[in-house]
Amino acid sequence: MTPRFDAIGMVASDMAASVTFYRRLGFAFPEGAEELPHAEAELPGGLRLMLDSEETVRSFLPEWQPPTGGGRTSLALLCASPAEVDSVYEEMVGAGYHGELKPWDADWGQRYASLLDPDGNGVDLFAPLPGAAQ
């Protein structure tokens, strides 16, 4: 048997805030997910984004504590165009979310920006620049 990549799991300190953030970015969490201890949104290709409350994680790992310091992972979301990178970033920052890195034209040929979700996890927005080799 060979294990296959199936889901991305994240711990949410505030489930409602996390579900709201990811819904705003287009993740289809079911109605009522804000109130659940575990919620899933299906991603393209059949993958899932799974959110668990801190209480859920402590139910099977009582000594679990939230990490401190900077994050080491991020989700990267492909946008349809460089303009969409800018508009999504501005919409999210305008809604009160933390913009970690304003949109810019990266040396590697992409329009790129970074947000932080309510728990400080990185969410990168990117799109190929016109004429850039991909």
XYZ file of C-alpha atoms in Angstrom:
134
model
C 0.000 0.000 0.000
C 1.187 3.520 -0.748
C -0.317 6.350 1.301
C -1.733 9.169 -0.801
C -1.976 12.862 -0.045
C -5.592 13.518 0.939
C -5.939 16.549 3.199
C -4.316 19.541 4.843
C -5.088 19.806 8.545
C -4.858 22.997 10.582
C -5.730 23.871 14.173
C -7.998 26.886 14.656
C -8.013 28.880 17.882
C -11.333 30.434 16.815
C -13.252 28.159 14.450
C -15.753 30.826 13.394
C -13.001 33.328 12.542
C -11.044 30.733 10.552
C -14.062 29.451 8.626
C -15.069 33.035 7.808
C -11.536 33.865 6.585
C -11.260 30.824 4.327
C -14.812 31.186 3.004
C -13.949 34.727 1.972
C -11.127 33.218 -0.103
C -13.568 30.801 -1.792
C -13.273 27.672 0.365
C -16.675 25.936 0.525
C -17.175 25.085 4.178
C -20.705 23.825 4.869
C -23.281 25.985 6.634
C -22.854 25.747 10.378
C -19.157 24.832 10.180
C -18.389 27.828 12.404
C -19.984 25.999 15.333
C -18.338 22.610 14.795
C -15.190 21.250 16.471
C -14.047 19.862 13.072
C -14.857 21.280 9.637
C -13.802 20.355 6.099
C -13.882 22.085 2.729
C -13.273 20.089 -0.437
C -10.497 21.454 -2.642
C -9.923 20.996 -6.368
C -8.605 17.551 -7.194
C -10.383 15.970 -4.243
C -8.085 17.254 -1.492
C -9.626 18.691 1.661
C -8.786 21.532 4.023
C -9.603 20.359 7.534
C -9.894 22.674 10.519
C -9.940 21.376 14.089
C -10.551 23.443 17.191
C -7.854 23.496 19.851
C -10.269 21.637 22.139
C -10.625 18.853 19.569
C -6.867 18.390 19.351
C -6.556 18.386 23.147
C -9.250 15.678 23.329
C -6.753 13.167 21.915
C -3.479 14.968 22.726
C -4.055 16.675 26.106
C -0.567 18.210 26.292
C -0.900 19.996 22.917
C -0.090 23.721 23.004
C -0.296 26.227 20.164
C 3.085 26.919 18.570
C 4.843 30.193 19.288
C 6.867 32.324 16.915
C 6.611 32.513 13.154
C 4.882 29.969 10.976
C 6.706 27.479 8.795
C 3.893 26.644 6.392
C 1.562 28.509 4.096
C -1.152 27.794 1.593
C -0.538 29.162 -1.902
C -3.571 30.209 -3.930
C -3.295 30.647 -7.701
C -5.203 33.702 -8.909
C -6.515 34.183 -12.459
C -4.385 37.285 -13.085
C -1.989 39.727 -11.440
C -4.944 42.108 -11.035
C -6.804 39.438 -9.085
C -3.844 39.102 -6.695
C -4.163 42.823 -6.005
C -7.961 42.822 -5.669
C -8.139 39.770 -3.376
C -5.360 41.177 -1.198
C -7.099 44.567 -0.944
C -10.474 42.975 -0.220
C -9.046 40.822 2.593
C -7.034 43.672 4.144
C -10.070 45.939 3.787
C -12.107 43.344 5.688
C -9.629 43.618 8.576
C -7.314 40.674 7.879
C -3.542 41.025 8.235
C -1.629 41.703 5.037
C 1.844 40.274 5.601
C 3.345 41.234 2.229
C 1.752 43.722 -0.171
C 1.431 42.633 -3.817
C 4.657 42.917 -5.787
C 6.223 41.633 -8.985
C 8.564 38.849 -7.881
C 11.833 38.123 -9.656
C 10.580 34.613 -10.476
C 7.834 35.972 -12.771
C 4.773 36.150 -10.539
C 2.625 38.809 -8.936
C 2.811 37.764 -5.293
C 1.274 38.780 -1.963
C 0.853 37.208 1.479
C -1.896 37.318 4.068
C -2.083 35.784 7.527
C -5.122 33.802 8.621
C -6.577 34.387 12.119
C -3.990 31.996 13.620
C -1.003 33.523 11.814
C -0.728 30.872 9.075
C 0.494 32.255 5.767
C -1.799 32.410 2.757
C 0.060 33.401 -0.405
C -1.690 34.789 -3.470
C 0.072 34.531 -6.825
C -0.414 34.760 -10.584
C 2.002 34.568 -13.515
C 3.116 37.934 -14.862
C 2.446 38.540 -18.570
C 5.300 37.185 -20.660
C 6.890 35.307 -17.757
C 8.040 31.757 -18.429
C 6.254 29.290 -16.169
